Amino acid sequence: LKALDAALDLDGSDARGCPPGDSPGCVAYDPADVINLSVSFAYGQPEDALALFVNVASFYGSLVVASAGNHGDVPYIVGSPAAADGPLAVAESRFPAPEQAEQIAPDASRGPRINDSALKPDLAAPGAVRSALAGSGAGDAPFAGASGAAPVAAGVAALVI
């Protein structure tokens, strides 16, 4: 939640939008354009604390991209915060073989959302094993699943915005 709070800057501590010499009470909201959340808690409720915070981020203009989870093809298992109304929920897709069409990964969480059967996830993105910088950036680590697919979708969104 602290990272989301920093990305939203709801307290105006990032006062870049205040003109020089403006009053000390000047508050300029400067939320991040795109926020990626590669976290997921099974059977996400659209009204749990993280989901509500993500909805606030969406309200203030941030596109929140959240991984739907790797809980398998089980009804109503889309994770939180992806289950909330605000975020773009992303499942993992894979290419089973070089000449085959992309498919939803077997372990990708699928909807509908619990309680109201709203359709989630919203889209699928490539999430097969990738190499990502880890720790200090001195090495790399495998990065797969919905946690790998969400940043792919977030990166594409950031390029478009």
PDB file of C-alpha atoms in Angstrom:
ATOM      1  CA  LEU A   1       0.000   0.000   0.000  1.00  0.00           C
ATOM      2  CA  LYS A   2       2.901   2.375   0.679  1.00  0.00           C
ATOM      3  CA  ALA A   3       4.184   1.954  -2.872  1.00  0.00           C
ATOM      4  CA  LEU A   4       0.727   2.717  -4.266  1.00  0.00           C
ATOM      5  CA  ASP A   5       0.467   5.747  -2.005  1.00  0.00           C
ATOM      6  CA  ALA A   6       3.806   7.030  -3.310  1.00  0.00           C
ATOM      7  CA  ALA A   7       2.742   6.417  -6.921  1.00  0.00           C
ATOM      8  CA  LEU A   8      -0.484   8.356  -6.385  1.00  0.00           C
ATOM      9  CA  ASP A   9       1.051  11.250  -4.427  1.00  0.00           C
ATOM     10  CA  LEU A  10      -2.329  12.021  -2.852  1.00  0.00           C
ATOM     11  CA  ASP A  11      -0.731  14.094  -0.105  1.00  0.00           C
ATOM     12  CA  GLY A  12       0.925  16.382  -2.663  1.00  0.00           C
ATOM     13  CA  SER A  13       4.449  15.727  -1.373  1.00  0.00           C
ATOM     14  CA  ASP A  14       5.628  15.756  -4.986  1.00  0.00           C
ATOM     15  CA  ALA A  15       4.824  19.402  -5.576  1.00  0.00           C
ATOM     16  CA  ARG A  16       6.227  19.651  -9.097  1.00  0.00           C
ATOM     17  CA  GLY A  17       2.914  21.044 -10.294  1.00  0.00           C
ATOM     18  CA  CYS A  18       3.024  24.061  -7.956  1.00  0.00           C
ATOM     19  CA  PRO A  19       4.442  27.215  -9.532  1.00  0.00           C
ATOM     20  CA  PRO A  20       7.536  28.725  -7.860  1.00  0.00           C
ATOM     21  CA  GLY A  21       6.644  31.131  -5.076  1.00  0.00           C
ATOM     22  CA  ASP A  22       3.162  29.648  -4.667  1.00  0.00           C
ATOM     23  CA  SER A  23       1.676  29.316  -1.213  1.00  0.00           C
ATOM     24  CA  PRO A  24       3.096  26.592   1.041  1.00  0.00           C
ATOM     25  CA  GLY A  25      -0.345  24.976   1.021  1.00  0.00           C
ATOM     26  CA  CYS A  26      -0.215  24.349  -2.717  1.00  0.00           C
ATOM     27  CA  VAL A  27      -1.083  20.717  -3.368  1.00  0.00           C
ATOM     28  CA  ALA A  28      -0.607  19.302  -6.847  1.00  0.00           C
ATOM     29  CA  TYR A  29      -1.722  15.761  -7.488  1.00  0.00           C
ATOM     30  CA  ASP A  30       0.688  14.106  -9.869  1.00  0.00           C
ATOM     31  CA  PRO A  31      -0.214  10.410  -9.931  1.00  0.00           C
ATOM     32  CA  ALA A  32       1.740   7.900 -11.964  1.00  0.00           C
ATOM     33  CA  ASP A  33       0.312   7.306 -15.431  1.00  0.00           C
ATOM     34  CA  VAL A  34       0.698   3.509 -15.215  1.00  0.00           C
ATOM     35  CA  ILE A  35       1.101   1.347 -12.108  1.00  0.00           C
ATOM     36  CA  ASN A  36       1.977  -2.356 -12.391  1.00  0.00           C
ATOM     37  CA  LEU A  37       1.017  -4.753  -9.600  1.00  0.00           C
ATOM     38  CA  SER A  38       2.434  -8.233 -10.037  1.00  0.00           C
ATOM     39  CA  VAL A  39       0.683  -9.555  -6.946  1.00  0.00           C
ATOM     40  CA  SER A  40      -2.420 -11.685  -6.628  1.00  0.00           C
ATOM     41  CA  PHE A  41      -4.364 -13.210  -3.785  1.00  0.00           C
ATOM     42  CA  ALA A  42      -6.743 -16.014  -4.821  1.00  0.00           C
ATOM     43  CA  TYR A  43     -10.509 -15.487  -4.714  1.00  0.00           C
ATOM     44  CA  GLY A  44     -10.098 -11.719  -4.763  1.00  0.00           C
ATOM     45  CA  GLN A  45     -12.950  -9.683  -3.422  1.00  0.00           C
ATOM     46  CA  PRO A  46     -13.738  -6.461  -5.279  1.00  0.00           C
ATOM     47  CA  GLU A  47     -14.035  -4.657  -1.945  1.00  0.00           C
ATOM     48  CA  ASP A  48     -10.960  -5.831   0.002  1.00  0.00           C
ATOM     49  CA  ALA A  49      -8.454  -3.185   1.164  1.00  0.00           C
ATOM     50  CA  LEU A  50      -6.015  -3.543  -1.736  1.00  0.00           C
ATOM     51  CA  ALA A  51      -8.818  -3.616  -4.309  1.00  0.00           C
ATOM     52  CA  LEU A  52     -10.333  -0.443  -2.870  1.00  0.00           C
ATOM     53  CA  PHE A  53      -6.966   1.322  -2.910  1.00  0.00           C
ATOM     54  CA  VAL A  54      -6.465   0.304  -6.543  1.00  0.00           C
ATOM     55  CA  ASN A  55      -9.903   1.710  -7.365  1.00  0.00           C
ATOM     56  CA  VAL A  56      -8.822   5.014  -5.798  1.00  0.00           C
ATOM     57  CA  ALA A  57      -5.715   4.993  -8.014  1.00  0.00           C
ATOM     58  CA  SER A  58      -7.907   4.464 -11.062  1.00  0.00           C
ATOM     59  CA  PHE A  59     -10.218   7.264  -9.951  1.00  0.00           C
ATOM     60  CA  TYR A  60      -7.274   9.673  -9.779  1.00  0.00           C
ATOM     61  CA  GLY A  61      -6.250   8.855 -13.340  1.00  0.00           C
ATOM     62  CA  SER A  62      -3.673   6.092 -13.043  1.00  0.00           C
ATOM     63  CA  LEU A  63      -3.993   3.019 -15.215  1.00  0.00           C
ATOM     64  CA  VAL A  64      -3.439   0.162 -12.780  1.00  0.00           C
ATOM     65  CA  VAL A  65      -2.385  -3.113 -14.401  1.00  0.00           C
ATOM     66  CA  ALA A  66      -2.724  -6.105 -12.066  1.00  0.00           C
ATOM     67  CA  SER A  67      -1.889  -9.772 -12.518  1.00  0.00           C
ATOM     68  CA  ALA A  68      -4.941 -12.010 -12.319  1.00  0.00           C
ATOM     69  CA  GLY A  69      -2.944 -14.834 -10.716  1.00  0.00           C
ATOM     70  CA  ASN A  70      -1.686 -18.323 -11.442  1.00  0.00           C
ATOM     71  CA  HIS A  71      -4.370 -20.276  -9.635  1.00  0.00           C
ATOM     72  CA  GLY A  72      -5.553 -22.360 -12.570  1.00  0.00           C
ATOM     73  CA  ASP A  73      -8.746 -22.817 -14.502  1.00  0.00           C
ATOM     74  CA  VAL A  74     -11.006 -22.652 -11.463  1.00  0.00           C
ATOM     75  CA  PRO A  75     -14.186 -20.546 -11.490  1.00  0.00           C
ATOM     76  CA  TYR A  76     -14.183 -17.357  -9.400  1.00  0.00           C
ATOM     77  CA  ILE A  77     -10.476 -17.512  -8.585  1.00  0.00           C
ATOM     78  CA  VAL A  78      -9.311 -14.221 -10.118  1.00  0.00           C
ATOM     79  CA  GLY A  79      -6.993 -12.684  -7.553  1.00  0.00           C
ATOM     80  CA  SER A  80      -7.057  -9.393  -5.749  1.00  0.00           C
ATOM     81  CA  PRO A  81      -6.378  -6.603  -6.636  1.00  0.00           C
ATOM     82  CA  ALA A  82      -7.177  -7.664 -10.236  1.00  0.00           C
ATOM     83  CA  ALA A  83     -10.738  -8.491  -9.138  1.00  0.00           C
ATOM     84  CA  ALA A  84     -11.466  -4.826  -8.412  1.00  0.00           C
ATOM     85  CA  ASP A  85     -13.400  -2.665 -10.873  1.00  0.00           C
ATOM     86  CA  GLY A  86     -10.562  -0.214 -11.540  1.00  0.00           C
ATOM     87  CA  PRO A  87      -7.540  -2.195 -12.678  1.00  0.00           C
ATOM     88  CA  LEU A  88      -6.817  -3.820 -15.990  1.00  0.00           C
ATOM     89  CA  ALA A  89      -6.629  -7.505 -14.966  1.00  0.00           C
ATOM     90  CA  VAL A  90      -4.055  -9.502 -16.936  1.00  0.00           C
ATOM     91  CA  ALA A  91      -3.813 -13.284 -17.351  1.00  0.00           C
ATOM     92  CA  GLU A  92      -0.824 -15.107 -18.781  1.00  0.00           C
ATOM     93  CA  SER A  93      -0.751 -16.407 -22.338  1.00  0.00           C
ATOM     94  CA  ARG A  94       1.817 -18.712 -23.926  1.00  0.00           C
ATOM     95  CA  PHE A  95       2.841 -19.997 -27.323  1.00  0.00           C
ATOM     96  CA  PRO A  96       2.782 -23.806 -26.919  1.00  0.00           C
ATOM     97  CA  ALA A  97       5.058 -24.256 -29.948  1.00  0.00           C
ATOM     98  CA  PRO A  98       6.657 -21.848 -32.426  1.00  0.00           C
ATOM     99  CA  GLU A  99       4.020 -22.395 -35.116  1.00  0.00           C
ATOM    100  CA  GLN A 100       0.982 -22.637 -32.859  1.00  0.00           C
ATOM    101  CA  ALA A 101      -1.361 -19.832 -31.850  1.00  0.00           C
ATOM    102  CA  GLU A 102      -1.009 -18.098 -28.520  1.00  0.00           C
ATOM    103  CA  GLN A 103      -3.220 -19.615 -25.812  1.00  0.00           C
ATOM    104  CA  ILE A 104      -4.227 -18.870 -22.241  1.00  0.00           C
ATOM    105  CA  ALA A 105      -1.695 -20.569 -19.968  1.00  0.00           C
ATOM    106  CA  PRO A 106      -3.053 -23.678 -18.208  1.00  0.00           C
ATOM    107  CA  ASP A 107      -2.346 -22.223 -14.759  1.00  0.00           C
ATOM    108  CA  ALA A 108      -3.752 -18.752 -15.559  1.00  0.00           C
ATOM    109  CA  SER A 109      -6.517 -17.575 -13.257  1.00  0.00           C
ATOM    110  CA  ARG A 110      -9.838 -17.100 -14.981  1.00  0.00           C
ATOM    111  CA  GLY A 111     -13.135 -15.555 -14.087  1.00  0.00           C
ATOM    112  CA  PRO A 112     -15.730 -14.680 -13.570  1.00  0.00           C
ATOM    113  CA  ARG A 113     -15.235 -12.521 -10.493  1.00  0.00           C
ATOM    114  CA  ILE A 114     -16.642 -13.830  -7.235  1.00  0.00           C
ATOM    115  CA  ASN A 115     -19.859 -12.225  -5.889  1.00  0.00           C
ATOM    116  CA  ASP A 116     -21.221 -10.610  -9.070  1.00  0.00           C
ATOM    117  CA  SER A 117     -19.780 -12.779 -11.892  1.00  0.00           C
ATOM    118  CA  ALA A 118     -18.228  -9.758 -13.638  1.00  0.00           C
ATOM    119  CA  LEU A 119     -15.850 -10.791 -16.396  1.00  0.00           C
ATOM    120  CA  LYS A 120     -12.218 -10.760 -15.280  1.00  0.00           C
ATOM    121  CA  PRO A 121      -9.410 -10.933 -16.352  1.00  0.00           C
ATOM    122  CA  ASP A 122      -9.648  -8.234 -18.989  1.00  0.00           C
ATOM    123  CA  LEU A 123      -6.898  -9.463 -21.301  1.00  0.00           C
ATOM    124  CA  ALA A 124      -3.995 -11.883 -21.609  1.00  0.00           C
ATOM    125  CA  ALA A 125      -0.371 -11.034 -22.352  1.00  0.00           C
ATOM    126  CA  PRO A 126       2.755 -13.114 -22.942  1.00  0.00           C
ATOM    127  CA  GLY A 127       4.064 -14.312 -19.618  1.00  0.00           C
ATOM    128  CA  ALA A 128       6.326 -17.235 -20.481  1.00  0.00           C
ATOM    129  CA  VAL A 129       9.700 -17.362 -18.805  1.00  0.00           C
ATOM    130  CA  ARG A 130      11.530 -14.127 -19.380  1.00  0.00           C
ATOM    131  CA  SER A 131      14.785 -12.796 -18.070  1.00  0.00           C
ATOM    132  CA  ALA A 132      14.461  -9.853 -15.720  1.00  0.00           C
ATOM    133  CA  LEU A 133      16.974  -7.873 -13.733  1.00  0.00           C
ATOM    134  CA  ALA A 134      16.954  -8.959 -10.130  1.00  0.00           C
ATOM    135  CA  GLY A 135      18.170  -7.353  -6.947  1.00  0.00           C
ATOM    136  CA  SER A 136      21.030  -4.978  -7.639  1.00  0.00           C
ATOM    137  CA  GLY A 137      20.743  -5.478 -11.383  1.00  0.00           C
ATOM    138  CA  ALA A 138      23.917  -7.557 -11.449  1.00  0.00           C
ATOM    139  CA  GLY A 139      22.086 -10.700 -12.496  1.00  0.00           C
ATOM    140  CA  ASP A 140      18.867 -11.899 -13.962  1.00  0.00           C
ATOM    141  CA  ALA A 141      16.131 -14.230 -12.818  1.00  0.00           C
ATOM    142  CA  PRO A 142      13.309 -16.119 -14.497  1.00  0.00           C
ATOM    143  CA  PHE A 143      10.084 -14.157 -14.473  1.00  0.00           C
ATOM    144  CA  ALA A 144       6.958 -16.017 -15.509  1.00  0.00           C
ATOM    145  CA  GLY A 145       3.234 -16.329 -15.046  1.00  0.00           C
ATOM    146  CA  ALA A 146       0.766 -13.496 -14.604  1.00  0.00           C
ATOM    147  CA  SER A 147       3.490 -11.622 -12.714  1.00  0.00           C
ATOM    148  CA  GLY A 148       5.448 -11.584 -15.968  1.00  0.00           C
ATOM    149  CA  ALA A 149       2.438 -10.833 -18.157  1.00  0.00           C
ATOM    150  CA  ALA A 150       1.249  -7.787 -16.190  1.00  0.00           C
ATOM    151  CA  PRO A 151       4.448  -5.756 -16.715  1.00  0.00           C
ATOM    152  CA  VAL A 152       4.357  -6.584 -20.440  1.00  0.00           C
ATOM    153  CA  ALA A 153       0.835  -5.134 -20.617  1.00  0.00           C
ATOM    154  CA  ALA A 154       1.838  -2.171 -18.410  1.00  0.00           C
ATOM    155  CA  GLY A 155       4.815  -1.431 -20.646  1.00  0.00           C
ATOM    156  CA  VAL A 156       2.661  -1.425 -23.749  1.00  0.00           C
ATOM    157  CA  ALA A 157       0.159   0.852 -22.013  1.00  0.00           C
ATOM    158  CA  ALA A 158       2.930   3.238 -20.951  1.00  0.00           C
ATOM    159  CA  LEU A 159       4.108   3.483 -24.559  1.00  0.00           C
ATOM    160  CA  VAL A 160       0.582   4.348 -25.700  1.00  0.00           C
ATOM    161  CA  ILE A 161      -0.256   6.899 -22.993  1.00  0.00           C
TER     162      ILE A 161
END
